[in-house]
CSV table of C-alpha atoms in Angstrom, one decimal:
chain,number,residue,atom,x,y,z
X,1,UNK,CA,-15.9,1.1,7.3
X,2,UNK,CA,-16.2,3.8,4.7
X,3,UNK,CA,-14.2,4.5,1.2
X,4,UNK,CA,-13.1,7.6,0.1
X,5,UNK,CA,-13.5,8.0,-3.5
X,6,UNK,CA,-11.9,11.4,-4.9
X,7,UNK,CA,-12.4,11.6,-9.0
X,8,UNK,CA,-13.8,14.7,-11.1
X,9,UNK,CA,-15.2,12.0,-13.7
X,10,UNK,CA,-18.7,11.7,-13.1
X,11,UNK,CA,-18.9,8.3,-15.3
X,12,UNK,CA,-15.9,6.9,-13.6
X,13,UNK,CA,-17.5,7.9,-9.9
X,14,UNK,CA,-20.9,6.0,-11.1
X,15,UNK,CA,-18.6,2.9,-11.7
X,16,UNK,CA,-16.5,3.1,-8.7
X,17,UNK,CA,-19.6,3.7,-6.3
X,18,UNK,CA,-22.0,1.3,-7.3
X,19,UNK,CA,-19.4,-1.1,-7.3
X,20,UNK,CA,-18.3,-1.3,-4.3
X,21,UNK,CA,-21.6,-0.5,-2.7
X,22,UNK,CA,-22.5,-3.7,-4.3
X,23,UNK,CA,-20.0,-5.2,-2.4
X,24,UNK,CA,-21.2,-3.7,0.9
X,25,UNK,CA,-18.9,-0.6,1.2
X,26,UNK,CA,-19.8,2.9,2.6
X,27,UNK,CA,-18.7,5.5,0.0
X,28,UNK,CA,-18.2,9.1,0.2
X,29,UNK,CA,-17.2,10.9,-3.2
X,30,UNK,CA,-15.0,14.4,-3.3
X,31,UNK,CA,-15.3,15.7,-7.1
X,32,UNK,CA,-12.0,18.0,-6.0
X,33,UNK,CA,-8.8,17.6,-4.4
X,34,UNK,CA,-9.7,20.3,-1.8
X,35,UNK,CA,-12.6,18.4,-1.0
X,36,UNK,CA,-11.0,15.5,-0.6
X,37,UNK,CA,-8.4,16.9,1.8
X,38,UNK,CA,-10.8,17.6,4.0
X,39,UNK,CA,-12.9,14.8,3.9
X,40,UNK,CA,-9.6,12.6,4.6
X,41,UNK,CA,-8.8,15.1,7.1
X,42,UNK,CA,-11.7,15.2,9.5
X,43,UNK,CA,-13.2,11.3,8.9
X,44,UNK,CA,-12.1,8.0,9.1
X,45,UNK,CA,-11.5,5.9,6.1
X,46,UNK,CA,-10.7,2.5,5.8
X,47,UNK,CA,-9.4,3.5,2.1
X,48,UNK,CA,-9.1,6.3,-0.3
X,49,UNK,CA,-9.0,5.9,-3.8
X,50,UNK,CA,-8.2,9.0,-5.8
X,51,UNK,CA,-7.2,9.9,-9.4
X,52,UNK,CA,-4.3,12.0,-9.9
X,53,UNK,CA,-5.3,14.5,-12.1
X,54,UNK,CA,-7.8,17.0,-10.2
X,55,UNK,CA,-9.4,20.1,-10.1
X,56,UNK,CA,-8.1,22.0,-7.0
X,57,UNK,CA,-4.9,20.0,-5.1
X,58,UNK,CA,-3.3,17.0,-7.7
X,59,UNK,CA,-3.8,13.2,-6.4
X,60,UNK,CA,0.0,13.6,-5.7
X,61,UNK,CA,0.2,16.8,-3.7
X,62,UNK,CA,-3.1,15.2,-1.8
X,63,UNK,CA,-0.8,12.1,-0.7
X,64,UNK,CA,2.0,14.2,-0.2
X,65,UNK,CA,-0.4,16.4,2.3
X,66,UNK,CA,-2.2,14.0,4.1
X,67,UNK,CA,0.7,12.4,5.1
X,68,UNK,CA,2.2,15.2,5.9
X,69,UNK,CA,-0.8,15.6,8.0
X,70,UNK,CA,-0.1,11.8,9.6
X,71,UNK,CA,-3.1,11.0,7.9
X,72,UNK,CA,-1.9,6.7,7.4
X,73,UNK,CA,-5.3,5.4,5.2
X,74,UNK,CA,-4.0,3.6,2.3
X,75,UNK,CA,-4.2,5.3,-0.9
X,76,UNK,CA,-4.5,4.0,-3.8
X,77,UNK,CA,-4.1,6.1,-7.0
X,78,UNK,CA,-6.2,5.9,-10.0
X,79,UNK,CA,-4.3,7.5,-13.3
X,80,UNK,CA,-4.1,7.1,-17.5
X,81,UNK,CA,-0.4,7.8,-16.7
X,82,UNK,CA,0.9,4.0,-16.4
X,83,UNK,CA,4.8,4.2,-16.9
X,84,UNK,CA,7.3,2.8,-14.3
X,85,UNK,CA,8.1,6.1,-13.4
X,86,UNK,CA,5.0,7.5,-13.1
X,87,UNK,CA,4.0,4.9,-10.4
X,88,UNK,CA,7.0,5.2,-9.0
X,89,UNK,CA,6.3,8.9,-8.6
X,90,UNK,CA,2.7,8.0,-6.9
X,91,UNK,CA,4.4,5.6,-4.2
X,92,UNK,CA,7.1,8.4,-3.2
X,93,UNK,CA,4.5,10.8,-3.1
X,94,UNK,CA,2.8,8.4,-0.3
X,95,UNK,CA,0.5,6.0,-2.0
X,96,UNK,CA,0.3,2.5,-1.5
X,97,UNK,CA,-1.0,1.2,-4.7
X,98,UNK,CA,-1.5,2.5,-8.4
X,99,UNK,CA,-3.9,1.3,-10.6
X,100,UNK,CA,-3.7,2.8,-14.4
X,101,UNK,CA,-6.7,3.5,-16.7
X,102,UNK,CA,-9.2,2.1,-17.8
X,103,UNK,CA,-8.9,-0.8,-15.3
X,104,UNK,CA,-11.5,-3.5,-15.2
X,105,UNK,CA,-13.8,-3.4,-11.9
X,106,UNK,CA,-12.4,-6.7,-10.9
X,107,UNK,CA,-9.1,-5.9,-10.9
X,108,UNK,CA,-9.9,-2.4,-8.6
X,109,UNK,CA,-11.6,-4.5,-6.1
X,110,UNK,CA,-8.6,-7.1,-5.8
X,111,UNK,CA,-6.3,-3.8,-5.0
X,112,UNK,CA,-9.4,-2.8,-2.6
X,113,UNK,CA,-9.5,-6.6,-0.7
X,114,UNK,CA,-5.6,-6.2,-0.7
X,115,UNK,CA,-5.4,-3.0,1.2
X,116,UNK,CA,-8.6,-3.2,3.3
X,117,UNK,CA,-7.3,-6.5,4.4
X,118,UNK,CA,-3.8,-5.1,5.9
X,119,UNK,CA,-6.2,-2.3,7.7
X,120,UNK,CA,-8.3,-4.4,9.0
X,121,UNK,CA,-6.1,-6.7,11.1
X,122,UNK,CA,-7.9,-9.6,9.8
X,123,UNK,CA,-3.9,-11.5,10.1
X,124,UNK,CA,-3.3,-9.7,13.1
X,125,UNK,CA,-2.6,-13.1,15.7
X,126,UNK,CA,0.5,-11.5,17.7
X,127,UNK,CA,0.6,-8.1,18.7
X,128,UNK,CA,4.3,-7.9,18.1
X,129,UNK,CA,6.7,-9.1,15.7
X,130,UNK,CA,10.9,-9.1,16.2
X,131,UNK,CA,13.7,-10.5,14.0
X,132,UNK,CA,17.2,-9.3,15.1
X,133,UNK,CA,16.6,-5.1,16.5
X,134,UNK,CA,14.0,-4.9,14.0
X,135,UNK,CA,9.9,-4.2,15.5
X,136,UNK,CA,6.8,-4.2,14.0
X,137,UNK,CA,3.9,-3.5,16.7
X,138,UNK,CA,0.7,-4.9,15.2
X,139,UNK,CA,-1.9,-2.8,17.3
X,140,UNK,CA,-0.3,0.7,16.8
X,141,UNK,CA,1.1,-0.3,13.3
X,142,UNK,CA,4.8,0.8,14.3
X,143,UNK,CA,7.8,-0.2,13.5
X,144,UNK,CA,11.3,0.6,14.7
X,145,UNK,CA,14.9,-1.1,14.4
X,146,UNK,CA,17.1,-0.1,17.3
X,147,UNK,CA,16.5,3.6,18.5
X,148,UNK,CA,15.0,4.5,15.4
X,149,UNK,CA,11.3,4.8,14.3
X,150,UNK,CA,10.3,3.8,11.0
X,151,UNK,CA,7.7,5.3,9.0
X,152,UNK,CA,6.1,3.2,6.4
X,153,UNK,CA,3.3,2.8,4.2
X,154,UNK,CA,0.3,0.5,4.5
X,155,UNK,CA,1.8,-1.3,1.7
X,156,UNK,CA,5.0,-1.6,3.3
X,157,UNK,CA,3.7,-2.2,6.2
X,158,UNK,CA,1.6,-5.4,5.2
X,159,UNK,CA,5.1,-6.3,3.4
X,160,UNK,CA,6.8,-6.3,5.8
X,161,UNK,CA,4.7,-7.9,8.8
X,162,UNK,CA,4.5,-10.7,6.0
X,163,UNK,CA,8.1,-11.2,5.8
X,164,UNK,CA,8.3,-11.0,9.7
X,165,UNK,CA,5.7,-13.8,9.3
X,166,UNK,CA,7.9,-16.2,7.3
X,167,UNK,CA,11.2,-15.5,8.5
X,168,UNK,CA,13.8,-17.0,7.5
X,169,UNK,CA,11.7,-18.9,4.5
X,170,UNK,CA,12.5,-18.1,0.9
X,171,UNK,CA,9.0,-15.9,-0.7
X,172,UNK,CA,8.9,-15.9,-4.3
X,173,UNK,CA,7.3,-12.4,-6.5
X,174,UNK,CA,4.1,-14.7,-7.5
X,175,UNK,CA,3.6,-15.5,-3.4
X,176,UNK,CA,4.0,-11.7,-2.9
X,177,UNK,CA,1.8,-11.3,-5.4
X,178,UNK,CA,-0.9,-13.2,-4.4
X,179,UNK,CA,-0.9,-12.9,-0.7
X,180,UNK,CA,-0.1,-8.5,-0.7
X,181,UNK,CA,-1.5,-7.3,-3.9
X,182,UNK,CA,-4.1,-10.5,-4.0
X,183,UNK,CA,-3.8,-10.6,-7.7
X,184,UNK,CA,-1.8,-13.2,-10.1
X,185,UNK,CA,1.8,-12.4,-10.9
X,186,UNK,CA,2.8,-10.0,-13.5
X,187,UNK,CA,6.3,-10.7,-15.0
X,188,UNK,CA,5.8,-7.8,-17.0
X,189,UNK,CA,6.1,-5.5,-14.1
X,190,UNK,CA,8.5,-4.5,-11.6
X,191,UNK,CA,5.9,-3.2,-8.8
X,192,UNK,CA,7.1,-5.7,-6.8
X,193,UNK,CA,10.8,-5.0,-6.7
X,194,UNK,CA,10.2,-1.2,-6.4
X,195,UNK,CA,8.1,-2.0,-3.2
X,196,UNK,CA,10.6,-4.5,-1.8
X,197,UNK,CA,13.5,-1.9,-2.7
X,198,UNK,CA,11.7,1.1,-0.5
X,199,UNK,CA,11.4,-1.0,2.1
X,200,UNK,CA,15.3,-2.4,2.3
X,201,UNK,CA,16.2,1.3,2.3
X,202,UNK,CA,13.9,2.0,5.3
X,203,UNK,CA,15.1,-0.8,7.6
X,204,UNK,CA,18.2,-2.0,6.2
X,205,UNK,CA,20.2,1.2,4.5
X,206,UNK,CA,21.3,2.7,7.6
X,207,UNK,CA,22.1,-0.6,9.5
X,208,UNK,CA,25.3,-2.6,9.3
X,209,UNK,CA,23.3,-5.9,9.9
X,210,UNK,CA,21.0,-6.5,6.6
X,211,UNK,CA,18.0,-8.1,7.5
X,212,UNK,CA,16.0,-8.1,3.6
X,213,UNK,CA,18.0,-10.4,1.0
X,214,UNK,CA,17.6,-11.0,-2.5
X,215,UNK,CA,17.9,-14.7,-3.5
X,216,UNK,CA,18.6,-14.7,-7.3
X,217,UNK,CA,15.8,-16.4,-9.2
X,218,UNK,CA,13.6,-17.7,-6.3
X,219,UNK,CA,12.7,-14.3,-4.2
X,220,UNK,CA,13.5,-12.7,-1.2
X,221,UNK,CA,13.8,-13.7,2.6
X,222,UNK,CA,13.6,-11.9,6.1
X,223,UNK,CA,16.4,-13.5,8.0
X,224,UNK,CA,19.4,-12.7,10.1
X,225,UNK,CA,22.8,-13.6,8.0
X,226,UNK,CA,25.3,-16.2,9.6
């Protein structure tokens, strides 16, 4: 039940690591992105948070590497870059959260709680989940429509296995909110239509049946269409 921490910052490393040792975590610390890469590479995290902007290989080419690597830890990036696009930039890359700088330690460890929780399979009850050709396989985190494997984030993944949860039932932003990210809704940001959008594209774009709808001004809902 370790934590990788990758930041060149020694103030910001002090923070981060007796923080969440505080809190009962195991913490390694890379001061480089090479170091980091390996570290990922040859242990086994629960979490990795990293900041983008390293000596060695960026926060972004690290994502893009490790899974490259099939390396699946959540990642959560750590960055003084905070625009839409930048973040959107992190989750393509392959993370599954972004926190901008300077962030209060309270608001770090809801992201950490958020993301340990979907790796832990602490709402694991059913060890697989169906709606229409669409499968999500709790104990090898898997999912497939049809034929087709589908490769998704931790994010996504705890997403989606919470819309596969509540089928057919109407989920609001401030729900997805407070039960993925586990922090009070934003209407100032659109993190949560980004996320929902990669995951339509992954399980919906190349299938005639939609599965993931949009209901204008409530939310969204999983559900096959009559």
């Amino acid at each position: 039940m370790k934590i990788l921490v990758i930041e060149d910052e020694a103030r910001t490393v002090q923070l981060i690591r007796q923080g969440l040792e505080e809190q009962g975590w195991d913490v390694d610390v890379a001061y480089d992105g090479n170091m980091g890469y390996q570290l990922a590479t040859r242990n086994a995290y629960i979490l990795i948070i990293s900041d983008i902007i390293l000596p060695g290989i960026s926060g972004l080419d690290l994502c893009k590497q490790l899974r490259e690597t099939g390396v699946i830890t959540p990642i959560l990036l750590l960055t003084a870059l905070g625009t839409t696009d930048d973040k959107i930039t992190g989750l393509d890359a392959g993370a599954d959260d972004y926190l901008a700088k300077p962030f209060e330690f309270r608001e770090l460890m809801a992201r950490v709680r958020a993301l340990t929780r979907r790796n832990t399979g602490s709402l694991q009850t059913e060890n697989t989940l169906k709606i229409a050709d669409l499968e999500l396989n709790l104990d090898t985190k898997s999912v497939s429509r049809g034929d087709k494997e589908i490769t998704l984030t931790a994010k996504e993944f705890g997403l989606l296995e919470y819309f596969m949860r509540n089928q057919t039932r109407v989920i609001s932003k401030a729900e997805l909110a407070e039960k993925i990210w586990d922090v009070t809704f934003d209407t100032g940001t659109n993190v949560i239509e980004v996320y929902v959008n990669f995951l339509r594209k992954k399980i919906d774009r190349d299938f005639d049946q939609k599965l993931l709808h949009t209901q204008i001004g409530l939310g969204y809902v999983l559900k096959i269409p009559s």
